[in-house]
PDB file of C-alpha atoms and ligand atoms in Angstrom:
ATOM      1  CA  UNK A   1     -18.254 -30.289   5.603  1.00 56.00           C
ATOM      2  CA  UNK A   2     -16.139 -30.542   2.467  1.00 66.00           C
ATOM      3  CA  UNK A   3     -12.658 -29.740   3.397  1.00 89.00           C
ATOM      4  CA  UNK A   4     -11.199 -29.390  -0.333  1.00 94.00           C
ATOM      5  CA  UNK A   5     -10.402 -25.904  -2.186  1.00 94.00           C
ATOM      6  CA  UNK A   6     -13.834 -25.820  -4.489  1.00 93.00           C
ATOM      7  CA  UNK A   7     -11.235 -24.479  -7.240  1.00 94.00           C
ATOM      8  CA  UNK A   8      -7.976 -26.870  -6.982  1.00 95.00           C
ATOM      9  CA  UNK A   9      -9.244 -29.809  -4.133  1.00 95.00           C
ATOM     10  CA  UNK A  10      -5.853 -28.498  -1.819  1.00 95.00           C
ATOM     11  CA  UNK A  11      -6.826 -28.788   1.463  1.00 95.00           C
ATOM     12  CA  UNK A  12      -9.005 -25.333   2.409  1.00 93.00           C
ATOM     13  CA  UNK A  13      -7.038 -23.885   5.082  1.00 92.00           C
ATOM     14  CA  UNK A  14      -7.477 -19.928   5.637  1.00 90.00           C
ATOM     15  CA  UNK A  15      -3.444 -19.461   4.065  1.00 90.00           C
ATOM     16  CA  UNK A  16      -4.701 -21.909   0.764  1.00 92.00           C
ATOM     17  CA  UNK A  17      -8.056 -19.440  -0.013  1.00 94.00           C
ATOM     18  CA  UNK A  18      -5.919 -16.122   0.616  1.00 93.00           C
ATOM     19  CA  UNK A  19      -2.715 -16.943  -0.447  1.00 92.00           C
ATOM     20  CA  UNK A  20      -2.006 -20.274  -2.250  1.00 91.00           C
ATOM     21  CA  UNK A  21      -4.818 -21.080  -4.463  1.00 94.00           C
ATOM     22  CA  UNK A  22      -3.838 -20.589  -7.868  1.00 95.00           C
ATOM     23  CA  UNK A  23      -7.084 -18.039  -8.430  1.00 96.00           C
ATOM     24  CA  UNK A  24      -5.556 -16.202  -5.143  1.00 95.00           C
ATOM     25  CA  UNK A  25      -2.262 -15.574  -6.314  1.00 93.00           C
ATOM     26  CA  UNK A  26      -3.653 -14.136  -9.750  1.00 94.00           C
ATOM     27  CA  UNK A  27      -5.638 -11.712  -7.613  1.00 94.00           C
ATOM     28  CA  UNK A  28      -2.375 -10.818  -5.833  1.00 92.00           C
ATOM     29  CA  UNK A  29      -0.757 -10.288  -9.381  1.00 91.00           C
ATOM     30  CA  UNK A  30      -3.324  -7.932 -10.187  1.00 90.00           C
ATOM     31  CA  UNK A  31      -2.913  -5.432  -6.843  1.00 87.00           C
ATOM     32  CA  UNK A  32      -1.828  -1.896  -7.316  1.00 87.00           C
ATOM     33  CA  UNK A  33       1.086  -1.908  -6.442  1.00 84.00           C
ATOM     34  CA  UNK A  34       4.545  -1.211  -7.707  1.00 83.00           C
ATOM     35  CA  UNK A  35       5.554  -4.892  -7.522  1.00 81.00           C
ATOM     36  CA  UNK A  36       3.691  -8.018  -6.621  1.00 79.00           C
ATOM     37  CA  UNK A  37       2.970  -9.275  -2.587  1.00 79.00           C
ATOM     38  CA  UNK A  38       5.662 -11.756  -1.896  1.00 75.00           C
ATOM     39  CA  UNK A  39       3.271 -14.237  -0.636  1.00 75.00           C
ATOM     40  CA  UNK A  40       5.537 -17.703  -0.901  1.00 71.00           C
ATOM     41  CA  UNK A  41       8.728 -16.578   1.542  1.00 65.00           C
ATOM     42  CA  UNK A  42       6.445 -14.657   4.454  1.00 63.00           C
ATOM     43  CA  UNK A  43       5.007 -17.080   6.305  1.00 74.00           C
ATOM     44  CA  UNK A  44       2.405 -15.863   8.806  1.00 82.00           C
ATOM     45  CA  UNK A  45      -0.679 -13.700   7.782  1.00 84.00           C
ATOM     46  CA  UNK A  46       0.495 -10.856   9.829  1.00 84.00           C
ATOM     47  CA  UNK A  47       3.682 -11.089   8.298  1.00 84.00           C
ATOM     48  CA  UNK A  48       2.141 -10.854   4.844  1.00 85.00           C
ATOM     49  CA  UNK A  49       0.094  -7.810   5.933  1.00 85.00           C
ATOM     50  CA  UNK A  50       3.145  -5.783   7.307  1.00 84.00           C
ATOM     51  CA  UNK A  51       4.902  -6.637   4.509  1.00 82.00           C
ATOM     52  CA  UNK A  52       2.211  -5.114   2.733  1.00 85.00           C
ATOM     53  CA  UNK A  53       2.708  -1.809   4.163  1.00 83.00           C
ATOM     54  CA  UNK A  54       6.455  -1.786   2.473  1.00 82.00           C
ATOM     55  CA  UNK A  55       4.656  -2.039  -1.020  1.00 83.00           C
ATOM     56  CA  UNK A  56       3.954   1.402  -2.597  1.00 82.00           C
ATOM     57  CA  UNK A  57       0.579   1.934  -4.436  1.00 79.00           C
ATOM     58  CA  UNK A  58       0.691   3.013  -7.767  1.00 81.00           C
ATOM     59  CA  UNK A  59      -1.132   6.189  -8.338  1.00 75.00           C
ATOM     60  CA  UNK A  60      -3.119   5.551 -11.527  1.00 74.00           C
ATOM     61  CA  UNK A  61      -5.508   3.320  -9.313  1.00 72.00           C
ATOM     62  CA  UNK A  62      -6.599   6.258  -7.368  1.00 73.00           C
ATOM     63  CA  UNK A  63      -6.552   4.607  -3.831  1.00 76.00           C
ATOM     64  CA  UNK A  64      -4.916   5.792  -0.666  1.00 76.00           C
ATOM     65  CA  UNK A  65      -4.081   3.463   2.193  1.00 83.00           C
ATOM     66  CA  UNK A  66      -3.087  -0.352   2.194  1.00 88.00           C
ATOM     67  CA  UNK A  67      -4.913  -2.887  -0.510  1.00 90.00           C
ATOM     68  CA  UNK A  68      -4.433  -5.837   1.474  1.00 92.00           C
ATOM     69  CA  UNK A  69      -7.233  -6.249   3.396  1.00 93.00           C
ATOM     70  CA  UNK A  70      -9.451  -5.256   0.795  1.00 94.00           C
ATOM     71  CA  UNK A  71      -8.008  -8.180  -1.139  1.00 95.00           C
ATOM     72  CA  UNK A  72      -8.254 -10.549   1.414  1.00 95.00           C
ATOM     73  CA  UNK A  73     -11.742  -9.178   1.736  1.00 96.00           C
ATOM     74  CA  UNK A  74     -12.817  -9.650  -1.896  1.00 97.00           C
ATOM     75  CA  UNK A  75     -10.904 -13.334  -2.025  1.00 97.00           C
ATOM     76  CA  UNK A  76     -12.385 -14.337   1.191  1.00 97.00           C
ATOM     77  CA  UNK A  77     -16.082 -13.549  -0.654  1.00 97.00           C
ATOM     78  CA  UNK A  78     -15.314 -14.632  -4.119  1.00 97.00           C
ATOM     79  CA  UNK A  79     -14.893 -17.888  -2.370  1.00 96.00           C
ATOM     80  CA  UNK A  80     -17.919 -17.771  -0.822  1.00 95.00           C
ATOM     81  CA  UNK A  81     -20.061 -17.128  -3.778  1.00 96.00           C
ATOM     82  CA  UNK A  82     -18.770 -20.151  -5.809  1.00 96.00           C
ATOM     83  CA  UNK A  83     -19.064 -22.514  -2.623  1.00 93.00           C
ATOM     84  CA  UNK A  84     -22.461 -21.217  -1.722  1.00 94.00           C
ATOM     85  CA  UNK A  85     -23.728 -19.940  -4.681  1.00 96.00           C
ATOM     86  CA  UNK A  86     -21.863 -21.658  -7.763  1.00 96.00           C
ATOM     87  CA  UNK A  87     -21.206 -18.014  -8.818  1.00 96.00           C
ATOM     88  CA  UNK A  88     -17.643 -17.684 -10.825  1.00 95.00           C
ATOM     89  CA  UNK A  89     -15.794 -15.071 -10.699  1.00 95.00           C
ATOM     90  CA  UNK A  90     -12.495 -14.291 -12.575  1.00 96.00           C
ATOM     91  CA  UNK A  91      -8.991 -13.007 -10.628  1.00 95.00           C
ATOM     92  CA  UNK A  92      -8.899  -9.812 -12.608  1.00 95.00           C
ATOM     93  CA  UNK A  93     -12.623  -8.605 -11.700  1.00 96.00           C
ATOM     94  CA  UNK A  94     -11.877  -9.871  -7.502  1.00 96.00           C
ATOM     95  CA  UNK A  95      -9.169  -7.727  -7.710  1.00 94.00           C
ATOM     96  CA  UNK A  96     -11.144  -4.771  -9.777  1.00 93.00           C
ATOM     97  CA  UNK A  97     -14.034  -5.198  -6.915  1.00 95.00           C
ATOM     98  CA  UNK A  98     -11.323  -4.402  -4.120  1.00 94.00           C
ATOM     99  CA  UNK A  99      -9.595  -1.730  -5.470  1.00 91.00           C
ATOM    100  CA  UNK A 100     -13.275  -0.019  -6.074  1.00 92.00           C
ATOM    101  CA  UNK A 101     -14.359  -0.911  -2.531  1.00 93.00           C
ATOM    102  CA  UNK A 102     -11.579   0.788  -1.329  1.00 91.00           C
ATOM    103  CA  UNK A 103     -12.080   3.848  -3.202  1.00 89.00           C
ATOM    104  CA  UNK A 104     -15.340   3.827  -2.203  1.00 90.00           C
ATOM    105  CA  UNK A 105     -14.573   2.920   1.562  1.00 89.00           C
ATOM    106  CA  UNK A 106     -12.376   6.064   0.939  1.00 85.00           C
ATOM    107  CA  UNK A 107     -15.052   8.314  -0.644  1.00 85.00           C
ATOM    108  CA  UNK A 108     -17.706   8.474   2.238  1.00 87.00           C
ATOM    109  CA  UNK A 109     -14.863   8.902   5.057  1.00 83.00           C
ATOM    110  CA  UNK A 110     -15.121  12.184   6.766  1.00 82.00           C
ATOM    111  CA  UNK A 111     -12.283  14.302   6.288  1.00 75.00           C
ATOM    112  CA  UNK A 112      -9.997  14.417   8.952  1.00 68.00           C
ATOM    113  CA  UNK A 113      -6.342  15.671   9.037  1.00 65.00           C
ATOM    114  CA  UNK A 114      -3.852  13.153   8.148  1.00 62.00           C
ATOM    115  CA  UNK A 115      -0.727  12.932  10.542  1.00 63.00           C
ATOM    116  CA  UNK A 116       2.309  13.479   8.548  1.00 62.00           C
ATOM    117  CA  UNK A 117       4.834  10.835   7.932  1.00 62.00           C
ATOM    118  CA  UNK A 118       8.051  10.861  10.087  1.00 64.00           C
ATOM    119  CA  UNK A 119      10.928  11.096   7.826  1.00 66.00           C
ATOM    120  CA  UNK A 120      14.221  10.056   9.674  1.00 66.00           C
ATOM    121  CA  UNK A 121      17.172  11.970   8.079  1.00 65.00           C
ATOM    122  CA  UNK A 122      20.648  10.796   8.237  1.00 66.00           C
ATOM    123  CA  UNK A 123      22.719  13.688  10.278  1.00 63.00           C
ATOM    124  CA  UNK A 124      24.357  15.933   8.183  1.00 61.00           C
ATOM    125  CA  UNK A 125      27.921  15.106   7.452  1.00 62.00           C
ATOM    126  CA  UNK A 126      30.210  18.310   6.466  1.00 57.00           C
ATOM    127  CA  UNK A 127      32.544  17.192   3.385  1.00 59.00           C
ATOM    128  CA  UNK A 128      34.898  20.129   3.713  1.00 60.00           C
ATOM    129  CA  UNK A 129      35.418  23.085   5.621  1.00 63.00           C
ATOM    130  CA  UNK A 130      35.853  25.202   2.464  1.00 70.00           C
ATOM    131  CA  UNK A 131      35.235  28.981   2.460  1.00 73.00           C
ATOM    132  CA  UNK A 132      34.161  28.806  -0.690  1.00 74.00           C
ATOM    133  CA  UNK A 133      31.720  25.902   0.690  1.00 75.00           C
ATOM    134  CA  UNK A 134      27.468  26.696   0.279  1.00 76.00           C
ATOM    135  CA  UNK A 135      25.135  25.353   2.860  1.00 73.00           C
ATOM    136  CA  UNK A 136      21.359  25.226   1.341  1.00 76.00           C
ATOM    137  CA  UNK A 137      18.468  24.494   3.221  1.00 77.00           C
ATOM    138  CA  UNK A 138      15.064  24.281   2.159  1.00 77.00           C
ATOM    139  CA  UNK A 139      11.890  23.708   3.444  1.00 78.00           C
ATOM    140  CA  UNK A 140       8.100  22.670   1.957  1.00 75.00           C
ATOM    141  CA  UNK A 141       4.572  22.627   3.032  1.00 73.00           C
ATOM    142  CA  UNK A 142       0.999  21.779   2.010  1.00 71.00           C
ATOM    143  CA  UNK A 143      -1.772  23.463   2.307  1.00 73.00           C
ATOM    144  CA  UNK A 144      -4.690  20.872   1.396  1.00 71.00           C
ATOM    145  CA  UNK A 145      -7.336  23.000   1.812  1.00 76.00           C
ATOM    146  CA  UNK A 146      -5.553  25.570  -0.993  1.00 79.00           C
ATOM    147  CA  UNK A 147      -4.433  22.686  -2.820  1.00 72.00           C
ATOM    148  CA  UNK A 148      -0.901  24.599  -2.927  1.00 75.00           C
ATOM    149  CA  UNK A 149       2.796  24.139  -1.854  1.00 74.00           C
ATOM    150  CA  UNK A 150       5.369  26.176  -0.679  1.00 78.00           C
ATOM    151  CA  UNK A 151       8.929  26.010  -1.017  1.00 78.00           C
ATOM    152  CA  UNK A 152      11.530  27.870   0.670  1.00 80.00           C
ATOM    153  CA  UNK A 153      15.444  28.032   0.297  1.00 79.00           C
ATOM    154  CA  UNK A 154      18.123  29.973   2.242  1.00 81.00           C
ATOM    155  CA  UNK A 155      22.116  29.538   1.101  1.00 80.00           C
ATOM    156  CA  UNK A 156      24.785  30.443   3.591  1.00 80.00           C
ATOM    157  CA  UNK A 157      28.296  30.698   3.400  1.00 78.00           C
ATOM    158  CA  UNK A 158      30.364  28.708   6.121  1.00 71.00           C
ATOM    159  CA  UNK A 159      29.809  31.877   8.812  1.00 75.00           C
ATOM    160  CA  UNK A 160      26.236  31.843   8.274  1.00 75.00           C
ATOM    161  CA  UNK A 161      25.692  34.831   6.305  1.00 74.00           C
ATOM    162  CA  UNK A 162      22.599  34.442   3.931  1.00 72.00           C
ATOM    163  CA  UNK A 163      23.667  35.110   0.340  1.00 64.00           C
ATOM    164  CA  UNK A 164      21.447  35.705  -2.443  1.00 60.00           C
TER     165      UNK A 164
HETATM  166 ZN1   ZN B 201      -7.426 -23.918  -4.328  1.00 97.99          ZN
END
């Protein structure tokens, strides 16, 4: 069994196909997110893949959820068809073919109600006792199946007392 990268003749280890190849790392250029996979400084593949989860996807691509896998998944069979197949494909249509696997992996899900993030707030912190001091708060919610939001606001003086 040959043991060299088909593309560069590095050793083929799992970490040089996914991560380290040259035609890898231009796939990782091209996911949609808001900056690039650091793939050099995290060393272990699950490393790489919870980093992942820090990355924010940019909207215009139209997916939901993390790219990674469907990277990997694309890389891993890009490398298959030009080993097995002599079938070449470039980095930006890999990483076109997993972004539209994931929408379509998306698509034919059921719908099912999405758990809501938990957002950790700091504790308040009261700057002043002033009387003259206004306390807002506000909440939000969504209602998918309306497609609408709904925003409330109540502002108190420091004894509580709503004012307009
Ligand atoms: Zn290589």
């Amino acid at each position: 069994m040959n043991t060299k990268c088909k593309r560069c003749g590095a050793l083929q280890t799992i970490e040089h196909i996914l991560f380290h190849c040259r035609f890898a790392r231009d796939v990782w250029n091209y996911g949609p997110w808001n900056s690039p996979l650091n793939l050099s400084q995290v060393s272990s593949f699950f490393k790489k893949l919870h980093a992942s989860y820090n990355l924010i996807m940019l909207p215009p691509f139209g997916v939901l959820g993390n790219a990674f896998p469907w990277l990997c998944w694309t890389i891993w069979i890009a490398r298959n068809h030009l080993l097995f197949e002599n079938r070449h494909a470039s980095a930006t249509s890999t990483a076109l073919k997993a972004i539209l696997a994931q929408k379509e992996w998306k698509s034919v899900q059921p719908n099912r109600p999405r758990s809501s993030p938990k957002v950790i707030l700091p504790p308040p912190q009261v700057l002043s006792n002033s009387p003259h001091m206004v306390f807002c708060k506000t909440d939000a919610s969504w209602k998918s199946d309306l497609q609408a939001v709904g925003l409330a606001r109540i502002f108190t003086d420091h004894n509580a007392k709503r004012r307009a």
